[in-house]
Amino acid sequence: MPAGRHPKTQPGDSPRYRQILDALLARIEHGIYPVGGHVPTEGELCREFEASRYTIRAALARLVEHGMVERRPGAGTVVLASRSRRAYQQSIASLSDLFQYALDTHVEIRASTLVTLDAATAAMLGAREGDRWLQVDSVRWTERGGTPICCTSSFLPERLAWIGPELPGCVGPFYAHIEARAGEPIVRATQEIRAEPMPAHLRPLLDERREAIALCLIRHYFSAMGSVICSFNWHPAASFSYRMEIERRG
């Protein structure tokens, strides 16, 4: 892929940093930026792509996450590998990042069942034991037919269970589809990360050993009316890492 000017993002396109990231990935994979060589400076990339320094840094940060480049003070951005060294890394800073994550991956719903909550699940959901919620079980891949990256159990309160049959055909994350269809804007979201043994019933799907440890990401979305959806996302710990970037303000 030759270097050159790139059009600005149009409505419906992927985020600008992702477009730039894809271009840089292609150049590294094709040897335009060879292993041991350097990626152009931030200033040069800003001029070429007509993008802000913040956007360029976001694209370069993703290359670092994949283990393909290293940013060295005084030496610039050095290419370490022509292919990603990471099985899967998730970098989430906002709901828009979660939306893009859903667009960049593929999901298959395996079961959808109205269940009566036991005490443990009710406590996790902030509900009452005996309440009925819709449980939607799914598997997600980075690409269809590849290695699964996680198994997910999503729970919708009974008032929203009518949306369940629509989820297999929705584009983007479940929370966004439910938000739009139910007319309940998301006002708050929480995330908790736990390290636990991989549940036995998920091991065959993720090709994991009996003693494997999983990272469970629990995401809970709320509207003004209460819970909209809560998802339990089980990732094999050996092939998953999670990154947050926190800026100091003021």
JSON list of C-alpha atoms in Angstrom, two decimals:
[
{"chain": "A", "resi": 1, "resn": "MET", "atom": "CA", "xyz": [0.00, 0.00, 0.00]},
{"chain": "A", "resi": 2, "resn": "PRO", "atom": "CA", "xyz": [1.72, 3.22, -1.04]},
{"chain": "A", "resi": 3, "resn": "ALA", "atom": "CA", "xyz": [1.71, 6.19, 1.31]},
{"chain": "A", "resi": 4, "resn": "GLY", "atom": "CA", "xyz": [-0.56, 9.00, 0.31]},
{"chain": "A", "resi": 5, "resn": "ARG", "atom": "CA", "xyz": [-3.40, 11.26, 1.28]},
{"chain": "A", "resi": 6, "resn": "HIS", "atom": "CA", "xyz": [-6.44, 9.66, 2.85]},
{"chain": "A", "resi": 7, "resn": "PRO", "atom": "CA", "xyz": [-9.99, 11.07, 2.87]},
{"chain": "A", "resi": 8, "resn": "LYS", "atom": "CA", "xyz": [-11.45, 12.24, 6.15]},
{"chain": "A", "resi": 9, "resn": "THR", "atom": "CA", "xyz": [-13.96, 10.01, 7.91]},
{"chain": "A", "resi": 10, "resn": "GLN", "atom": "CA", "xyz": [-17.45, 10.09, 6.45]},
{"chain": "A", "resi": 11, "resn": "PRO", "atom": "CA", "xyz": [-20.67, 9.29, 8.38]},
{"chain": "A", "resi": 12, "resn": "GLY", "atom": "CA", "xyz": [-20.96, 5.55, 8.83]},
{"chain": "A", "resi": 13, "resn": "ASP", "atom": "CA", "xyz": [-17.21, 4.93, 8.35]},
{"chain": "A", "resi": 14, "resn": "SER", "atom": "CA", "xyz": [-15.01, 3.36, 11.00]},
{"chain": "A", "resi": 15, "resn": "PRO", "atom": "CA", "xyz": [-13.35, 5.77, 13.48]},
{"chain": "A", "resi": 16, "resn": "ARG", "atom": "CA", "xyz": [-10.53, 7.88, 12.05]},
{"chain": "A", "resi": 17, "resn": "TYR", "atom": "CA", "xyz": [-7.87, 6.28, 14.26]},
{"chain": "A", "resi": 18, "resn": "ARG", "atom": "CA", "xyz": [-9.00, 2.85, 13.04]},
{"chain": "A", "resi": 19, "resn": "GLN", "atom": "CA", "xyz": [-8.65, 3.86, 9.38]},
{"chain": "A", "resi": 20, "resn": "ILE", "atom": "CA", "xyz": [-5.12, 5.09, 10.08]},
{"chain": "A", "resi": 21, "resn": "LEU", "atom": "CA", "xyz": [-4.33, 1.95, 12.10]},
{"chain": "A", "resi": 22, "resn": "ASP", "atom": "CA", "xyz": [-5.46, -0.25, 9.20]},
{"chain": "A", "resi": 23, "resn": "ALA", "atom": "CA", "xyz": [-3.20, 1.67, 6.81]},
{"chain": "A", "resi": 24, "resn": "LEU", "atom": "CA", "xyz": [-0.19, 1.37, 9.14]},
{"chain": "A", "resi": 25, "resn": "LEU", "atom": "CA", "xyz": [-0.85, -2.34, 9.69]},
{"chain": "A", "resi": 26, "resn": "ALA", "atom": "CA", "xyz": [-0.90, -2.94, 5.94]},
{"chain": "A", "resi": 27, "resn": "ARG", "atom": "CA", "xyz": [2.36, -1.06, 5.44]},
{"chain": "A", "resi": 28, "resn": "ILE", "atom": "CA", "xyz": [4.10, -3.04, 8.20]},
{"chain": "A", "resi": 29, "resn": "GLU", "atom": "CA", "xyz": [2.76, -6.37, 6.91]},
{"chain": "A", "resi": 30, "resn": "HIS", "atom": "CA", "xyz": [3.93, -5.55, 3.37]},
{"chain": "A", "resi": 31, "resn": "GLY", "atom": "CA", "xyz": [7.39, -4.43, 4.52]},
{"chain": "A", "resi": 32, "resn": "ILE", "atom": "CA", "xyz": [6.98, -0.75, 3.66]},
{"chain": "A", "resi": 33, "resn": "TYR", "atom": "CA", "xyz": [7.93, -0.17, 7.29]},
{"chain": "A", "resi": 34, "resn": "PRO", "atom": "CA", "xyz": [10.28, -3.18, 7.76]},
{"chain": "A", "resi": 35, "resn": "VAL", "atom": "CA", "xyz": [11.13, -4.92, 11.02]},
{"chain": "A", "resi": 36, "resn": "GLY", "atom": "CA", "xyz": [13.95, -2.93, 12.62]},
{"chain": "A", "resi": 37, "resn": "GLY", "atom": "CA", "xyz": [12.91, 0.18, 10.73]},
{"chain": "A", "resi": 38, "resn": "HIS", "atom": "CA", "xyz": [10.86, 3.14, 11.86]},
{"chain": "A", "resi": 39, "resn": "VAL", "atom": "CA", "xyz": [7.28, 4.32, 11.45]},
{"chain": "A", "resi": 40, "resn": "PRO", "atom": "CA", "xyz": [7.16, 8.01, 10.43]},
{"chain": "A", "resi": 41, "resn": "THR", "atom": "CA", "xyz": [7.02, 10.57, 13.23]},
{"chain": "A", "resi": 42, "resn": "GLU", "atom": "CA", "xyz": [3.74, 11.77, 14.70]},
{"chain": "A", "resi": 43, "resn": "GLY", "atom": "CA", "xyz": [4.12, 15.07, 12.89]},
{"chain": "A", "resi": 44, "resn": "GLU", "atom": "CA", "xyz": [4.68, 13.37, 9.53]},
{"chain": "A", "resi": 45, "resn": "LEU", "atom": "CA", "xyz": [1.66, 11.10, 10.05]},
{"chain": "A", "resi": 46, "resn": "CYS", "atom": "CA", "xyz": [-0.48, 14.07, 11.11]},
{"chain": "A", "resi": 47, "resn": "ARG", "atom": "CA", "xyz": [0.34, 15.86, 7.86]},
{"chain": "A", "resi": 48, "resn": "GLU", "atom": "CA", "xyz": [-0.10, 12.79, 5.66]},
{"chain": "A", "resi": 49, "resn": "PHE", "atom": "CA", "xyz": [-3.45, 11.70, 7.12]},
{"chain": "A", "resi": 50, "resn": "GLU", "atom": "CA", "xyz": [-4.64, 15.24, 7.90]},
{"chain": "A", "resi": 51, "resn": "ALA", "atom": "CA", "xyz": [-5.39, 14.08, 11.44]},
{"chain": "A", "resi": 52, "resn": "SER", "atom": "CA", "xyz": [-4.82, 15.41, 14.93]},
{"chain": "A", "resi": 53, "resn": "ARG", "atom": "CA", "xyz": [-1.89, 14.30, 17.06]},
{"chain": "A", "resi": 54, "resn": "TYR", "atom": "CA", "xyz": [-4.39, 12.69, 19.47]},
{"chain": "A", "resi": 55, "resn": "THR", "atom": "CA", "xyz": [-5.81, 10.54, 16.63]},
{"chain": "A", "resi": 56, "resn": "ILE", "atom": "CA", "xyz": [-2.34, 9.49, 15.46]},
{"chain": "A", "resi": 57, "resn": "ARG", "atom": "CA", "xyz": [-1.36, 8.56, 19.02]},
{"chain": "A", "resi": 58, "resn": "ALA", "atom": "CA", "xyz": [-4.48, 6.42, 19.34]},
{"chain": "A", "resi": 59, "resn": "ALA", "atom": "CA", "xyz": [-3.53, 4.48, 16.19]},
{"chain": "A", "resi": 60, "resn": "LEU", "atom": "CA", "xyz": [0.08, 4.05, 17.32]},
{"chain": "A", "resi": 61, "resn": "ALA", "atom": "CA", "xyz": [-1.08, 2.91, 20.77]},
{"chain": "A", "resi": 62, "resn": "ARG", "atom": "CA", "xyz": [-2.98, 0.04, 19.14]},
{"chain": "A", "resi": 63, "resn": "LEU", "atom": "CA", "xyz": [0.20, -1.01, 17.29]},
{"chain": "A", "resi": 64, "resn": "VAL", "atom": "CA", "xyz": [2.05, -1.06, 20.62]},
{"chain": "A", "resi": 65, "resn": "GLU", "atom": "CA", "xyz": [-0.73, -3.17, 22.16]},
{"chain": "A", "resi": 66, "resn": "HIS", "atom": "CA", "xyz": [-0.28, -5.74, 19.40]},
{"chain": "A", "resi": 67, "resn": "GLY", "atom": "CA", "xyz": [3.45, -5.93, 20.10]},
{"chain": "A", "resi": 68, "resn": "MET", "atom": "CA", "xyz": [4.28, -4.77, 16.56]},
{"chain": "A", "resi": 69, "resn": "VAL", "atom": "CA", "xyz": [6.08, -1.54, 17.43]},
{"chain": "A", "resi": 70, "resn": "GLU", "atom": "CA", "xyz": [7.88, 0.02, 20.36]},
{"chain": "A", "resi": 71, "resn": "ARG", "atom": "CA", "xyz": [8.00, 3.74, 21.07]},
{"chain": "A", "resi": 72, "resn": "ARG", "atom": "CA", "xyz": [11.51, 4.64, 22.25]},
{"chain": "A", "resi": 73, "resn": "PRO", "atom": "CA", "xyz": [12.35, 8.08, 23.64]},
{"chain": "A", "resi": 74, "resn": "GLY", "atom": "CA", "xyz": [14.72, 9.80, 21.26]},
{"chain": "A", "resi": 75, "resn": "ALA", "atom": "CA", "xyz": [14.52, 6.94, 18.73]},
{"chain": "A", "resi": 76, "resn": "GLY", "atom": "CA", "xyz": [10.93, 7.18, 17.49]},
{"chain": "A", "resi": 77, "resn": "THR", "atom": "CA", "xyz": [8.58, 4.28, 16.78]},
{"chain": "A", "resi": 78, "resn": "VAL", "atom": "CA", "xyz": [10.54, 1.11, 15.94]},
{"chain": "A", "resi": 79, "resn": "VAL", "atom": "CA", "xyz": [8.94, -1.84, 14.12]},
{"chain": "A", "resi": 80, "resn": "LEU", "atom": "CA", "xyz": [9.35, -5.09, 16.13]},
{"chain": "A", "resi": 81, "resn": "ALA", "atom": "CA", "xyz": [7.20, -7.56, 14.16]},
{"chain": "A", "resi": 82, "resn": "SER", "atom": "CA", "xyz": [5.26, -7.74, 10.91]},
{"chain": "A", "resi": 83, "resn": "ARG", "atom": "CA", "xyz": [2.32, -9.55, 12.55]},
{"chain": "A", "resi": 84, "resn": "SER", "atom": "CA", "xyz": [0.45, -9.10, 15.82]},
{"chain": "A", "resi": 85, "resn": "ARG", "atom": "CA", "xyz": [2.06, -10.86, 18.79]},
{"chain": "A", "resi": 86, "resn": "ARG", "atom": "CA", "xyz": [-1.10, -10.80, 20.86]},
{"chain": "A", "resi": 87, "resn": "ALA", "atom": "CA", "xyz": [-3.94, -13.33, 20.57]},
{"chain": "A", "resi": 88, "resn": "TYR", "atom": "CA", "xyz": [-6.51, -10.71, 21.56]},
{"chain": "A", "resi": 89, "resn": "GLN", "atom": "CA", "xyz": [-6.37, -7.39, 23.39]},
{"chain": "A", "resi": 90, "resn": "GLN", "atom": "CA", "xyz": [-9.31, -5.21, 24.21]},
{"chain": "A", "resi": 91, "resn": "SER", "atom": "CA", "xyz": [-8.92, -1.47, 24.78]},
{"chain": "A", "resi": 92, "resn": "ILE", "atom": "CA", "xyz": [-12.06, 0.25, 26.03]},
{"chain": "A", "resi": 93, "resn": "ALA", "atom": "CA", "xyz": [-12.32, 3.87, 27.12]},
{"chain": "A", "resi": 94, "resn": "SER", "atom": "CA", "xyz": [-15.96, 4.71, 26.32]},
{"chain": "A", "resi": 95, "resn": "LEU", "atom": "CA", "xyz": [-19.30, 3.30, 25.18]},
{"chain": "A", "resi": 96, "resn": "SER", "atom": "CA", "xyz": [-18.30, 4.17, 21.61]},
{"chain": "A", "resi": 97, "resn": "ASP", "atom": "CA", "xyz": [-15.31, 1.82, 21.97]},
{"chain": "A", "resi": 98, "resn": "LEU", "atom": "CA", "xyz": [-17.66, -0.95, 23.09]},
{"chain": "A", "resi": 99, "resn": "PHE", "atom": "CA", "xyz": [-19.81, -0.24, 20.04]},
{"chain": "A", "resi": 100, "resn": "GLN", "atom": "CA", "xyz": [-16.78, -0.54, 17.75]},
{"chain": "A", "resi": 101, "resn": "TYR", "atom": "CA", "xyz": [-15.71, -3.76, 19.50]},
{"chain": "A", "resi": 102, "resn": "ALA", "atom": "CA", "xyz": [-19.10, -5.27, 18.62]},
{"chain": "A", "resi": 103, "resn": "LEU", "atom": "CA", "xyz": [-18.74, -4.17, 14.98]},
{"chain": "A", "resi": 104, "resn": "ASP", "atom": "CA", "xyz": [-15.19, -5.53, 14.72]},
{"chain": "A", "resi": 105, "resn": "THR", "atom": "CA", "xyz": [-16.09, -9.01, 15.99]},
{"chain": "A", "resi": 106, "resn": "HIS", "atom": "CA", "xyz": [-18.67, -11.68, 15.17]},
{"chain": "A", "resi": 107, "resn": "VAL", "atom": "CA", "xyz": [-21.23, -13.13, 17.58]},
{"chain": "A", "resi": 108, "resn": "GLU", "atom": "CA", "xyz": [-23.42, -16.23, 17.41]},
{"chain": "A", "resi": 109, "resn": "ILE", "atom": "CA", "xyz": [-26.35, -16.67, 19.80]},
{"chain": "A", "resi": 110, "resn": "ARG", "atom": "CA", "xyz": [-26.52, -20.26, 21.01]},
{"chain": "A", "resi": 111, "resn": "ALA", "atom": "CA", "xyz": [-29.52, -20.10, 23.38]},
{"chain": "A", "resi": 112, "resn": "SER", "atom": "CA", "xyz": [-32.15, -17.65, 24.63]},
{"chain": "A", "resi": 113, "resn": "THR", "atom": "CA", "xyz": [-34.17, -18.71, 27.68]},
{"chain": "A", "resi": 114, "resn": "LEU", "atom": "CA", "xyz": [-36.43, -17.03, 30.22]},
{"chain": "A", "resi": 115, "resn": "VAL", "atom": "CA", "xyz": [-34.96, -18.12, 33.56]},
{"chain": "A", "resi": 116, "resn": "THR", "atom": "CA", "xyz": [-35.86, -17.79, 37.23]},
{"chain": "A", "resi": 117, "resn": "LEU", "atom": "CA", "xyz": [-32.95, -16.26, 39.09]},
{"chain": "A", "resi": 118, "resn": "ASP", "atom": "CA", "xyz": [-31.20, -18.14, 41.86]},
{"chain": "A", "resi": 119, "resn": "ALA", "atom": "CA", "xyz": [-29.82, -16.24, 44.84]},
{"chain": "A", "resi": 120, "resn": "ALA", "atom": "CA", "xyz": [-26.26, -15.89, 43.49]},
{"chain": "A", "resi": 121, "resn": "THR", "atom": "CA", "xyz": [-27.28, -14.60, 40.04]},
{"chain": "A", "resi": 122, "resn": "ALA", "atom": "CA", "xyz": [-29.90, -12.29, 41.54]},
{"chain": "A", "resi": 123, "resn": "ALA", "atom": "CA", "xyz": [-27.25, -10.75, 43.79]},
{"chain": "A", "resi": 124, "resn": "MET", "atom": "CA", "xyz": [-24.97, -10.12, 40.80]},
{"chain": "A", "resi": 125, "resn": "LEU", "atom": "CA", "xyz": [-27.81, -8.47, 38.88]},
{"chain": "A", "resi": 126, "resn": "GLY", "atom": "CA", "xyz": [-29.11, -6.43, 41.80]},
{"chain": "A", "resi": 127, "resn": "ALA", "atom": "CA", "xyz": [-32.42, -8.26, 41.43]},
{"chain": "A", "resi": 128, "resn": "ARG", "atom": "CA", "xyz": [-34.55, -10.45, 43.70]},
{"chain": "A", "resi": 129, "resn": "GLU", "atom": "CA", "xyz": [-34.25, -14.21, 43.92]},
{"chain": "A", "resi": 130, "resn": "GLY", "atom": "CA", "xyz": [-37.14, -15.71, 41.94]},
{"chain": "A", "resi": 131, "resn": "ASP", "atom": "CA", "xyz": [-37.37, -12.81, 39.45]},
{"chain": "A", "resi": 132, "resn": "ARG", "atom": "CA", "xyz": [-37.54, -13.82, 35.79]},
{"chain": "A", "resi": 133, "resn": "TRP", "atom": "CA", "xyz": [-34.92, -12.54, 33.34]},
{"chain": "A", "resi": 134, "resn": "LEU", "atom": "CA", "xyz": [-34.10, -13.49, 29.76]},
{"chain": "A", "resi": 135, "resn": "GLN", "atom": "CA", "xyz": [-30.70, -15.23, 29.52]},
{"chain": "A", "resi": 136, "resn": "VAL", "atom": "CA", "xyz": [-28.98, -15.01, 26.12]},
{"chain": "A", "resi": 137, "resn": "ASP", "atom": "CA", "xyz": [-25.88, -17.20, 25.66]},
{"chain": "A", "resi": 138, "resn": "SER", "atom": "CA", "xyz": [-23.48, -16.42, 22.81]},
{"chain": "A", "resi": 139, "resn": "VAL", "atom": "CA", "xyz": [-19.97, -17.00, 21.45]},
{"chain": "A", "resi": 140, "resn": "ARG", "atom": "CA", "xyz": [-17.80, -14.26, 19.92]},
{"chain": "A", "resi": 141, "resn": "TRP", "atom": "CA", "xyz": [-14.91, -14.48, 17.40]},
{"chain": "A", "resi": 142, "resn": "THR", "atom": "CA", "xyz": [-12.49, -11.95, 15.96]},
{"chain": "A", "resi": 143, "resn": "GLU", "atom": "CA", "xyz": [-13.42, -13.48, 12.60]},
{"chain": "A", "resi": 144, "resn": "ARG", "atom": "CA", "xyz": [-16.09, -15.99, 11.71]},
{"chain": "A", "resi": 145, "resn": "GLY", "atom": "CA", "xyz": [-14.77, -19.53, 11.78]},
{"chain": "A", "resi": 146, "resn": "GLY", "atom": "CA", "xyz": [-11.69, -18.56, 13.80]},
{"chain": "A", "resi": 147, "resn": "THR", "atom": "CA", "xyz": [-10.82, -19.24, 17.41]},
{"chain": "A", "resi": 148, "resn": "PRO", "atom": "CA", "xyz": [-13.51, -18.06, 19.85]},
{"chain": "A", "resi": 149, "resn": "ILE", "atom": "CA", "xyz": [-12.35, -15.17, 22.03]},
{"chain": "A", "resi": 150, "resn": "CYS", "atom": "CA", "xyz": [-15.13, -15.29, 24.63]},
{"chain": "A", "resi": 151, "resn": "CYS", "atom": "CA", "xyz": [-18.42, -16.80, 25.71]},
{"chain": "A", "resi": 152, "resn": "THR", "atom": "CA", "xyz": [-21.10, -14.45, 27.01]},
{"chain": "A", "resi": 153, "resn": "SER", "atom": "CA", "xyz": [-24.25, -14.81, 29.08]},
{"chain": "A", "resi": 154, "resn": "SER", "atom": "CA", "xyz": [-26.41, -11.69, 28.85]},
{"chain": "A", "resi": 155, "resn": "PHE", "atom": "CA", "xyz": [-29.39, -11.05, 31.12]},
{"chain": "A", "resi": 156, "resn": "LEU", "atom": "CA", "xyz": [-32.34, -8.80, 30.24]},
{"chain": "A", "resi": 157, "resn": "PRO", "atom": "CA", "xyz": [-35.06, -7.98, 32.81]},
{"chain": "A", "resi": 158, "resn": "GLU", "atom": "CA", "xyz": [-38.44, -9.51, 32.03]},
{"chain": "A", "resi": 159, "resn": "ARG", "atom": "CA", "xyz": [-39.88, -6.13, 30.95]},
{"chain": "A", "resi": 160, "resn": "LEU", "atom": "CA", "xyz": [-37.43, -6.18, 28.02]},
{"chain": "A", "resi": 161, "resn": "ALA", "atom": "CA", "xyz": [-37.58, -9.90, 27.19]},
{"chain": "A", "resi": 162, "resn": "TRP", "atom": "CA", "xyz": [-39.72, -9.17, 24.13]},
{"chain": "A", "resi": 163, "resn": "ILE", "atom": "CA", "xyz": [-36.58, -7.79, 22.42]},
{"chain": "A", "resi": 164, "resn": "GLY", "atom": "CA", "xyz": [-34.79, -11.15, 22.72]},
{"chain": "A", "resi": 165, "resn": "PRO", "atom": "CA", "xyz": [-35.91, -12.57, 19.32]},
{"chain": "A", "resi": 166, "resn": "GLU", "atom": "CA", "xyz": [-34.49, -9.47, 17.59]},
{"chain": "A", "resi": 167, "resn": "LEU", "atom": "CA", "xyz": [-30.96, -9.83, 18.97]},
{"chain": "A", "resi": 168, "resn": "PRO", "atom": "CA", "xyz": [-29.63, -12.41, 16.44]},
{"chain": "A", "resi": 169, "resn": "GLY", "atom": "CA", "xyz": [-30.13, -9.92, 13.62]},
{"chain": "A", "resi": 170, "resn": "CYS", "atom": "CA", "xyz": [-29.01, -6.71, 15.31]},
{"chain": "A", "resi": 171, "resn": "VAL", "atom": "CA", "xyz": [-25.92, -4.79, 14.18]},
{"chain": "A", "resi": 172, "resn": "GLY", "atom": "CA", "xyz": [-23.64, -3.55, 16.94]},
{"chain": "A", "resi": 173, "resn": "PRO", "atom": "CA", "xyz": [-23.79, -4.29, 20.67]},
{"chain": "A", "resi": 174, "resn": "PHE", "atom": "CA", "xyz": [-26.93, -5.63, 22.32]},
{"chain": "A", "resi": 175, "resn": "TYR", "atom": "CA", "xyz": [-27.16, -2.67, 24.70]},
{"chain": "A", "resi": 176, "resn": "ALA", "atom": "CA", "xyz": [-27.44, -0.20, 21.80]},
{"chain": "A", "resi": 177, "resn": "HIS", "atom": "CA", "xyz": [-30.20, -2.20, 20.08]},
{"chain": "A", "resi": 178, "resn": "ILE", "atom": "CA", "xyz": [-32.17, -2.53, 23.32]},
{"chain": "A", "resi": 179, "resn": "GLU", "atom": "CA", "xyz": [-31.66, 1.16, 24.10]},
{"chain": "A", "resi": 180, "resn": "ALA", "atom": "CA", "xyz": [-33.08, 2.16, 20.72]},
{"chain": "A", "resi": 181, "resn": "ARG", "atom": "CA", "xyz": [-35.98, -0.31, 20.62]},
{"chain": "A", "resi": 182, "resn": "ALA", "atom": "CA", "xyz": [-37.12, 0.21, 24.22]},
{"chain": "A", "resi": 183, "resn": "GLY", "atom": "CA", "xyz": [-36.63, 3.97, 24.19]},
{"chain": "A", "resi": 184, "resn": "GLU", "atom": "CA", "xyz": [-34.52, 3.77, 27.34]},
{"chain": "A", "resi": 185, "resn": "PRO", "atom": "CA", "xyz": [-31.27, 5.74, 26.89]},
{"chain": "A", "resi": 186, "resn": "ILE", "atom": "CA", "xyz": [-28.29, 4.35, 28.79]},
{"chain": "A", "resi": 187, "resn": "VAL", "atom": "CA", "xyz": [-27.39, 6.74, 31.62]},
{"chain": "A", "resi": 188, "resn": "ARG", "atom": "CA", "xyz": [-24.78, 4.64, 33.40]},
{"chain": "A", "resi": 189, "resn": "ALA", "atom": "CA", "xyz": [-22.62, 1.57, 32.81]},
{"chain": "A", "resi": 190, "resn": "THR", "atom": "CA", "xyz": [-20.38, -0.39, 35.16]},
{"chain": "A", "resi": 191, "resn": "GLN", "atom": "CA", "xyz": [-17.66, -2.95, 34.54]},
{"chain": "A", "resi": 192, "resn": "GLU", "atom": "CA", "xyz": [-16.08, -5.46, 36.92]},
{"chain": "A", "resi": 193, "resn": "ILE", "atom": "CA", "xyz": [-13.22, -7.84, 36.05]},
{"chain": "A", "resi": 194, "resn": "ARG", "atom": "CA", "xyz": [-12.73, -11.11, 37.92]},
{"chain": "A", "resi": 195, "resn": "ALA", "atom": "CA", "xyz": [-10.19, -13.91, 37.59]},
{"chain": "A", "resi": 196, "resn": "GLU", "atom": "CA", "xyz": [-11.89, -17.27, 38.19]},
{"chain": "A", "resi": 197, "resn": "PRO", "atom": "CA", "xyz": [-11.68, -20.90, 37.03]},
{"chain": "A", "resi": 198, "resn": "MET", "atom": "CA", "xyz": [-13.25, -21.35, 33.60]},
{"chain": "A", "resi": 199, "resn": "PRO", "atom": "CA", "xyz": [-16.82, -22.69, 34.02]},
{"chain": "A", "resi": 200, "resn": "ALA", "atom": "CA", "xyz": [-16.94, -26.36, 33.06]},
{"chain": "A", "resi": 201, "resn": "HIS", "atom": "CA", "xyz": [-19.71, -25.95, 30.46]},
{"chain": "A", "resi": 202, "resn": "LEU", "atom": "CA", "xyz": [-17.67, -23.32, 28.56]},
{"chain": "A", "resi": 203, "resn": "ARG", "atom": "CA", "xyz": [-14.35, -25.19, 28.37]},
{"chain": "A", "resi": 204, "resn": "PRO", "atom": "CA", "xyz": [-15.23, -27.23, 25.25]},
{"chain": "A", "resi": 205, "resn": "LEU", "atom": "CA", "xyz": [-16.30, -24.07, 23.38]},
{"chain": "A", "resi": 206, "resn": "LEU", "atom": "CA", "xyz": [-13.06, -22.25, 24.21]},
{"chain": "A", "resi": 207, "resn": "ASP", "atom": "CA", "xyz": [-10.83, -25.33, 23.96]},
{"chain": "A", "resi": 208, "resn": "GLU", "atom": "CA", "xyz": [-9.60, -24.87, 27.52]},
{"chain": "A", "resi": 209, "resn": "ARG", "atom": "CA", "xyz": [-8.07, -27.33, 29.99]},
{"chain": "A", "resi": 210, "resn": "ARG", "atom": "CA", "xyz": [-9.69, -28.24, 33.30]},
{"chain": "A", "resi": 211, "resn": "GLU", "atom": "CA", "xyz": [-7.35, -25.99, 35.32]},
{"chain": "A", "resi": 212, "resn": "ALA", "atom": "CA", "xyz": [-7.64, -22.99, 32.98]},
{"chain": "A", "resi": 213, "resn": "ILE", "atom": "CA", "xyz": [-8.23, -19.57, 34.50]},
{"chain": "A", "resi": 214, "resn": "ALA", "atom": "CA", "xyz": [-10.70, -17.18, 32.90]},
{"chain": "A", "resi": 215, "resn": "LEU", "atom": "CA", "xyz": [-11.15, -13.44, 33.05]},
{"chain": "A", "resi": 216, "resn": "CYS", "atom": "CA", "xyz": [-14.81, -12.60, 33.49]},
{"chain": "A", "resi": 217, "resn": "LEU", "atom": "CA", "xyz": [-15.81, -9.08, 32.45]},
{"chain": "A", "resi": 218, "resn": "ILE", "atom": "CA", "xyz": [-19.18, -8.16, 33.93]},
{"chain": "A", "resi": 219, "resn": "ARG", "atom": "CA", "xyz": [-20.78, -5.19, 32.18]},
{"chain": "A", "resi": 220, "resn": "HIS", "atom": "CA", "xyz": [-24.05, -3.75, 33.48]},
{"chain": "A", "resi": 221, "resn": "TYR", "atom": "CA", "xyz": [-26.01, -1.03, 31.64]},
{"chain": "A", "resi": 222, "resn": "PHE", "atom": "CA", "xyz": [-28.70, 1.11, 33.26]},
{"chain": "A", "resi": 223, "resn": "SER", "atom": "CA", "xyz": [-31.40, 3.45, 32.02]},
{"chain": "A", "resi": 224, "resn": "ALA", "atom": "CA", "xyz": [-33.49, 5.76, 34.20]},
{"chain": "A", "resi": 225, "resn": "MET", "atom": "CA", "xyz": [-35.87, 2.81, 34.62]},
{"chain": "A", "resi": 226, "resn": "GLY", "atom": "CA", "xyz": [-33.17, 0.48, 35.97]},
{"chain": "A", "resi": 227, "resn": "SER", "atom": "CA", "xyz": [-31.23, -2.44, 34.51]},
{"chain": "A", "resi": 228, "resn": "VAL", "atom": "CA", "xyz": [-31.27, -2.76, 30.71]},
{"chain": "A", "resi": 229, "resn": "ILE", "atom": "CA", "xyz": [-28.80, -5.60, 30.23]},
{"chain": "A", "resi": 230, "resn": "CYS", "atom": "CA", "xyz": [-25.99, -7.26, 32.20]},
{"chain": "A", "resi": 231, "resn": "SER", "atom": "CA", "xyz": [-23.42, -9.42, 30.43]},
{"chain": "A", "resi": 232, "resn": "PHE", "atom": "CA", "xyz": [-20.91, -11.93, 31.81]},
{"chain": "A", "resi": 233, "resn": "ASN", "atom": "CA", "xyz": [-18.05, -12.23, 29.27]},
{"chain": "A", "resi": 234, "resn": "TRP", "atom": "CA", "xyz": [-15.69, -15.17, 29.85]},
{"chain": "A", "resi": 235, "resn": "HIS", "atom": "CA", "xyz": [-12.24, -14.87, 28.20]},
{"chain": "A", "resi": 236, "resn": "PRO", "atom": "CA", "xyz": [-9.37, -17.41, 28.44]},
{"chain": "A", "resi": 237, "resn": "ALA", "atom": "CA", "xyz": [-6.83, -15.58, 30.61]},
{"chain": "A", "resi": 238, "resn": "ALA", "atom": "CA", "xyz": [-3.82, -16.89, 28.66]},
{"chain": "A", "resi": 239, "resn": "SER", "atom": "CA", "xyz": [-4.94, -15.26, 25.41]},
{"chain": "A", "resi": 240, "resn": "PHE", "atom": "CA", "xyz": [-6.58, -12.05, 26.59]},
{"chain": "A", "resi": 241, "resn": "SER", "atom": "CA", "xyz": [-5.39, -8.75, 28.01]},
{"chain": "A", "resi": 242, "resn": "TYR", "atom": "CA", "xyz": [-7.32, -5.62, 28.86]},
{"chain": "A", "resi": 243, "resn": "ARG", "atom": "CA", "xyz": [-6.01, -2.06, 28.63]},
{"chain": "A", "resi": 244, "resn": "MET", "atom": "CA", "xyz": [-7.29, 1.20, 30.07]},
{"chain": "A", "resi": 245, "resn": "GLU", "atom": "CA", "xyz": [-5.79, 4.64, 29.51]},
{"chain": "A", "resi": 246, "resn": "ILE", "atom": "CA", "xyz": [-6.39, 7.20, 32.23]},
{"chain": "A", "resi": 247, "resn": "GLU", "atom": "CA", "xyz": [-5.58, 10.87, 31.78]},
{"chain": "A", "resi": 248, "resn": "ARG", "atom": "CA", "xyz": [-4.95, 13.26, 34.61]},
{"chain": "A", "resi": 249, "resn": "ARG", "atom": "CA", "xyz": [-7.08, 16.38, 34.31]},
{"chain": "A", "resi": 250, "resn": "GLY", "atom": "CA", "xyz": [-6.79, 19.67, 36.16]}
]
